[in-house]
């Protein structure tokens, strides 16, 4: 339904811009005379157009014009209104945009209109003017003068009322411009009944206030969302874009800013409008890049940043007379940005990326209205200011898109919370039955020990892996089993009854250790003989490390250590994030062996740090994961031996209770090598040890 609604809006906007309005009587003034005796402007207002008398470089009042006429002065200069005097040919030369002039038109009214109270709706006129109606000064905006120092520019729309005294209405207007590239009456002046024009004017102001308020509220709301959740930068760019559009709506159209604050500086008003116009194209490009990653190339973003910055600097440091001449170039820049984005959106829509189609459709709406505005402000289009409405449609569509993303994220959080609660309940139940579980494991180990001799004969005839497993078990379990047997005999013979509890504790600890050792020996033998099946798949390294960190953070902190994950500047490489082929479950076990090893040999209060870096080695890009501890370190001459099976190094100052099977690092090496990588260790023997895992990258996360 959203796609259908967006398509309807696109069609309406396109038809409004392309299809001409029904034929209306072509009423326009000729040589300063406008005949309205056959129409009723009090009921159906008209826009004044046609030829007005033109007095260049003269500021004449109605009295001055009357005196000149009585003296027999002829006037043969006429100018088409609406239109700027820029480019007007006078005495064989084209006029510039700066200067001053007077305009005059005489309007003939019908009998009906002579008795009605009429009104004139005055648009923004560049850039200061006075208006006389039948010799009475009714409007003055800014200050009119004959040079730049005596002119005060101002932009404002006005509605003035008058009562015709007869069937003839004379309009005389003085206009001065020394601050803008265009001067003159460039927009339509409307003449009609006071009630009709008042209603129309109020409706226009209400519509603009609604659009402006909507854009401002939407912008502030999304900026607050970003402040509360800085991880999602899409809300920042969208909120900034919408807020700037709301501010611009105050500065154009009905110029609400001057109606709310009449003394608002003209120069600041123009600079803000042009700065917003220059920067919004870059902001919306960054927003699109956040919504659809890798849809915008880094080169385009860099070029956009440079061009936008150059335009903004020109607007800030130059006067309006200079930077307003850049309006066509700014328009080309904005349109090129939007066209580039739409090309990327077409690709995203073809790939069925969520929200790409609706983004594309409303972008077409925004493009049509923005292009019309540029044509309108360059006097190439007579359709009024449409961009606020088009951009409001665009903004509402983006709200729907962002809301769907937030809703989906909230649903996933609820789902994860339920799963976490279920896991917590199961863990609580397991803790309650821990004693029973230990007893069952002890009995199972006893049974396994009884069957060990029977299994020995079968292992002799099995494959190479089973032979290795038997050799490992024979070598590694002899000492703990002998120790357990001595403790059992001591209990049976009642050698020291008062130490029976201690002996039983030793037996229990050795039992657990033997159970763990058997599992590790079996796993290592399968690794060495290639009996482990790996489910390799492309895995983005950064999300994998974050998941691993969240999984074991509490385990490390419960041991009295700080656990730190350092991604560094890898995440800033948006288009080139590391991806490796791995079995996440098996590789996670290898990584945990390194973390567990660091925990064993780091005193309480120390730090275990996991760091990610990316580097090239022999033209191959590697993801380098390092695990660092703050223990006493390993002597350099021992570093080559620590990955051998059963090798254990007792670090000075470490408690004797810290024991391991000596298999963790050997298992880690086998897993890493199976992933096509390497593992090594560095230490100076004094300030801790660092273990490096190098895995070859296969591609980009953004693909």
XYZ file of C-alpha atoms in Angstrom, residues 75-437:
363
model
C 6.943 57.848 -22.352
C 7.890 55.014 -24.654
C 9.638 52.529 -22.346
C 7.741 49.457 -21.262
C 8.788 46.331 -19.362
C 7.018 42.980 -18.971
C 5.867 42.174 -15.452
C 6.613 39.826 -13.772
C 10.247 39.883 -14.786
C 13.589 41.261 -13.715
C 15.147 44.276 -15.401
C 18.343 42.179 -15.616
C 19.074 41.891 -19.344
C 16.505 44.582 -20.350
C 17.784 46.451 -23.426
C 17.896 50.215 -22.908
C 19.567 52.541 -25.419
C 21.299 49.576 -27.047
C 22.721 48.199 -23.807
C 21.584 45.450 -21.460
C 20.849 46.510 -17.902
C 22.557 44.915 -14.927
C 20.663 43.511 -11.967
C 21.539 46.427 -9.687
C 19.932 49.838 -9.878
C 16.603 51.560 -9.216
C 13.506 52.319 -11.243
C 9.840 53.304 -11.121
C 6.901 51.339 -12.554
C 3.380 52.428 -13.407
C 0.205 50.743 -14.632
C -3.362 52.025 -14.948
C -6.198 49.521 -14.400
C -9.758 49.962 -15.662
C -12.396 48.327 -13.424
C -15.890 47.040 -14.101
C -18.924 48.690 -12.542
C -19.292 45.907 -10.005
C -15.698 46.194 -8.810
C -15.912 49.985 -8.287
C -18.171 49.439 -5.292
C -16.136 46.601 -3.724
C -13.241 46.804 -1.312
C -10.241 45.427 -3.189
C -6.825 44.132 -2.152
C -3.384 43.620 -3.632
C -1.263 40.659 -2.614
C 2.359 41.734 -2.970
C 5.027 39.017 -3.300
C 8.680 39.429 -2.379
C 10.093 42.151 -4.645
C 13.855 42.456 -5.047
C 14.686 44.117 -2.742
C 13.082 47.315 -1.482
C 10.006 49.102 -2.753
C 7.217 51.635 -2.240
C 3.696 51.249 -3.617
C 1.130 54.002 -4.302
C -2.476 53.196 -5.175
C -4.358 56.178 -6.638
C -1.741 58.518 -5.195
C -1.896 57.008 -1.659
C 1.226 55.309 -0.235
C -0.063 51.870 0.910
C 3.064 49.727 1.266
C 6.750 50.215 1.955
C 9.184 47.329 2.395
C 12.795 48.154 3.206
C 14.156 51.562 2.292
C 14.365 52.749 -1.330
C 17.355 54.836 -2.420
C 19.582 55.721 -5.340
C 22.772 53.995 -4.124
C 23.760 51.006 -2.034
C 24.356 53.012 1.127
C 20.842 54.494 1.070
C 19.005 51.220 0.311
C 17.883 48.839 3.050
C 16.851 45.477 1.518
C 14.046 43.389 2.999
C 12.007 40.384 1.933
C 8.329 40.188 2.943
C 4.928 39.421 1.452
C 2.146 41.903 2.071
C -1.605 42.226 1.663
C -2.851 45.831 1.199
C -6.466 46.994 0.931
C -8.042 49.948 -0.832
C -11.450 51.254 -1.903
C -11.606 52.401 -5.568
C -12.962 55.944 -5.941
C -13.934 55.429 -9.583
C -13.355 52.996 -12.464
C -9.650 53.835 -12.668
C -6.850 52.505 -10.433
C -3.282 53.754 -10.806
C -0.424 51.676 -9.390
C 2.984 53.357 -9.040
C 5.916 51.465 -7.579
C 9.503 52.451 -6.804
C 11.977 49.533 -6.671
C 15.674 49.597 -5.741
C 18.189 46.745 -5.687
C 21.936 46.895 -4.948
C 22.376 43.628 -3.037
C 21.196 40.837 -5.367
C 21.985 39.745 -8.893
C 18.358 40.343 -9.977
C 16.174 43.378 -9.395
C 12.612 44.283 -10.192
C 9.125 42.776 -9.869
C 9.925 39.118 -10.566
C 6.721 37.527 -9.204
C 3.023 37.964 -9.802
C 1.063 40.701 -8.007
C -2.531 39.555 -7.395
C -5.558 41.863 -7.547
C -8.926 40.797 -6.148
C -11.603 41.213 -3.553
C -10.323 41.807 -0.034
C -12.227 38.840 1.444
C -11.145 36.371 -1.248
C -7.474 37.372 -1.158
C -7.452 37.397 2.656
C -8.729 33.828 2.742
C -6.212 32.729 0.114
C -3.372 34.448 1.913
C -4.325 32.916 5.266
C -4.578 29.468 3.711
C -1.114 29.815 2.186
C 0.349 30.942 5.500
C -1.422 28.107 7.357
C -0.159 25.518 4.850
C 3.406 26.782 5.147
C 3.176 26.900 8.951
C 1.946 23.301 8.970
C 4.759 22.127 6.700
C 7.377 24.114 8.620
C 6.185 22.952 12.042
C 6.051 19.342 10.843
C 9.608 19.469 9.516
C 10.960 21.148 12.667
C 9.251 18.695 15.035
C 10.350 15.685 12.984
C 13.922 16.988 12.845
C 14.188 17.672 16.591
C 12.631 14.289 17.401
C 15.182 12.343 15.334
C 18.082 14.383 16.723
C 16.921 13.425 20.231
C 16.779 9.793 19.100
C 20.403 10.058 17.986
C 21.444 11.625 21.314
C 19.861 8.694 23.165
C 21.298 6.073 20.772
C 24.434 7.329 19.048
C 25.183 4.015 17.369
C 22.647 4.649 14.584
C 23.944 7.646 12.606
C 21.017 7.507 10.169
C 18.817 9.335 12.716
C 21.490 12.059 13.046
C 21.672 12.796 9.313
C 17.906 12.515 8.825
C 17.138 14.749 11.827
C 19.682 17.346 10.692
C 18.343 17.249 7.121
C 14.721 17.690 8.239
C 15.555 20.426 10.763
C 17.441 22.415 8.110
C 14.509 22.043 5.707
C 12.171 23.367 8.412
C 14.419 26.381 8.958
C 14.566 27.015 5.192
C 10.752 26.900 5.012
C 10.741 29.890 7.363
C 12.927 31.823 4.923
C 11.120 31.206 1.609
C 7.569 31.276 0.287
C 5.518 33.466 2.604
C 8.693 34.360 4.562
C 7.277 33.409 7.941
C 10.486 34.544 9.641
C 9.867 38.173 8.680
C 6.238 37.947 9.772
C 7.307 36.609 13.168
C 10.424 38.793 13.405
C 10.195 41.817 11.060
C 13.661 43.090 12.035
C 15.412 39.834 11.041
C 18.591 40.827 9.083
C 18.154 40.438 5.328
C 21.789 39.419 4.728
C 21.671 36.702 7.408
C 18.371 35.421 6.038
C 19.839 34.972 2.559
C 23.077 33.384 3.804
C 21.207 30.834 5.925
C 18.952 29.919 2.992
C 21.897 29.396 0.613
C 23.988 27.507 3.207
C 21.092 25.103 3.792
C 20.625 24.730 0.049
C 24.319 23.871 -0.410
C 24.636 21.423 2.512
C 21.424 19.388 2.341
C 22.552 17.445 -0.749
C 25.643 16.158 1.100
C 23.635 15.419 4.264
C 21.012 13.351 2.434
C 23.829 11.486 0.659
C 25.336 10.521 4.015
C 21.877 9.478 5.226
C 21.390 7.208 2.198
C 24.813 5.673 2.813
C 23.785 4.848 6.398
C 20.474 3.286 5.321
C 21.968 1.336 2.392
C 25.663 0.679 3.175
C 28.088 0.775 0.238
C 25.469 2.345 -2.055
C 27.589 5.512 -2.260
C 31.226 5.325 -3.321
C 33.939 6.820 -1.114
C 35.172 8.949 -4.018
C 31.745 10.488 -4.544
C 31.459 11.271 -0.829
C 34.888 12.910 -0.859
C 34.060 14.946 -3.957
C 30.690 15.931 -2.495
C 32.349 17.055 0.732
C 34.872 19.202 -1.163
C 32.334 20.809 -3.518
C 29.794 21.431 -0.748
C 32.462 22.947 1.480
C 33.648 25.226 -1.337
C 30.126 26.502 -2.005
C 29.481 27.085 1.713
C 32.732 29.037 2.079
C 31.800 31.198 -0.922
C 28.389 31.936 0.609
C 29.945 32.869 3.978
C 32.756 35.128 2.735
C 31.105 36.867 -0.242
C 28.183 39.326 -0.412
C 24.790 38.291 -1.779
C 25.482 40.133 -5.031
C 28.196 37.548 -5.773
C 26.988 34.270 -4.283
C 23.458 34.614 -5.676
C 25.005 34.330 -9.141
C 25.999 30.767 -8.209
C 22.359 29.629 -7.866
C 22.342 27.710 -11.208
C 25.574 25.913 -10.239
C 24.163 25.064 -6.808
C 21.053 23.722 -8.512
C 23.139 21.537 -10.809
C 25.066 20.204 -7.795
C 21.867 19.333 -5.891
C 20.270 17.661 -8.912
C 23.426 15.634 -9.636
C 23.446 14.400 -6.025
C 19.823 13.308 -6.282
C 20.305 11.632 -9.661
C 23.362 9.755 -8.339
C 21.385 8.617 -5.299
C 18.509 7.431 -7.451
C 20.878 5.339 -9.584
C 22.124 3.683 -6.390
C 18.548 3.254 -5.176
C 17.578 1.546 -8.432
C 20.340 -0.998 -7.809
C 19.246 -1.430 -4.187
C 15.634 -1.930 -5.323
C 16.753 -4.534 -7.884
C 18.594 -6.341 -5.065
C 15.348 -6.142 -3.026
C 16.923 -4.231 -0.152
C 14.306 -3.239 2.406
C 12.930 0.266 1.877
C 14.844 0.916 -1.365
C 11.767 1.119 -3.588
C 9.833 3.593 -1.440
C 13.039 5.644 -0.985
C 13.383 5.775 -4.780
C 9.770 6.808 -5.387
C 9.727 9.657 -2.879
C 13.132 10.787 -4.149
C 11.513 11.276 -7.555
C 8.864 13.455 -5.875
C 11.529 15.508 -4.106
C 13.589 15.848 -7.304
C 10.596 17.151 -9.317
C 9.715 19.764 -6.683
C 13.322 20.860 -6.135
C 13.972 21.233 -9.874
C 10.775 23.280 -10.179
C 11.977 25.574 -7.362
C 15.288 26.234 -9.076
C 13.462 27.021 -12.309
C 11.031 29.251 -10.388
C 13.738 31.277 -8.669
C 15.533 31.693 -12.007
C 12.253 32.925 -13.607
C 12.004 29.876 -15.877
C 8.900 28.413 -14.193
C 5.671 30.046 -13.030
C 4.716 27.231 -10.644
C 5.340 28.536 -7.126
C 7.510 27.255 -4.282
C 6.836 23.471 -4.243
C 9.928 22.010 -2.577
C 8.615 22.236 1.043
C 5.617 20.044 0.142
C 7.710 17.568 -1.865
C 10.318 17.354 0.865
C 7.578 16.866 3.486
C 6.342 13.846 1.489
C 9.936 12.629 1.316
C 10.351 13.154 5.069
C 7.167 11.272 5.978
C 8.286 8.326 3.849
C 11.652 8.305 5.639
C 9.860 8.313 8.997
C 8.005 5.180 7.922
C 11.287 3.571 6.819
C 13.125 4.421 10.054
C 10.123 3.367 12.166
C 10.084 -0.047 10.516
C 13.791 -0.441 11.313
C 13.260 0.528 14.949
C 10.227 -1.776 15.230
C 12.176 -4.702 13.853
C 15.061 -3.994 16.239
C 12.668 -3.819 19.209
C 11.046 -7.116 18.192
C 14.451 -8.782 17.982
C 15.371 -7.421 21.414
C 12.180 -8.854 22.895
C 12.920 -12.193 21.273
C 16.498 -12.230 22.586
C 15.279 -11.219 26.045
C 12.883 -14.191 26.132
C 15.614 -16.554 24.953
C 17.996 -15.140 27.569
C 15.382 -15.617 30.281
C 14.871 -19.238 29.235
C 18.618 -19.823 29.274
C 18.864 -18.214 32.709
C 16.100 -20.471 34.048
C 17.891 -23.526 32.718
C 21.171 -22.362 34.247
C 19.476 -21.877 37.623
C 18.071 -25.378 37.437
C 21.504 -26.767 36.559
C 23.074 -24.990 39.532
C 20.484 -26.519 41.862
C 21.375 -29.987 40.604
C 25.141 -29.398 40.569
C 25.905 -31.843 43.389
C 23.965 -34.602 41.727
C 25.674 -33.862 38.440
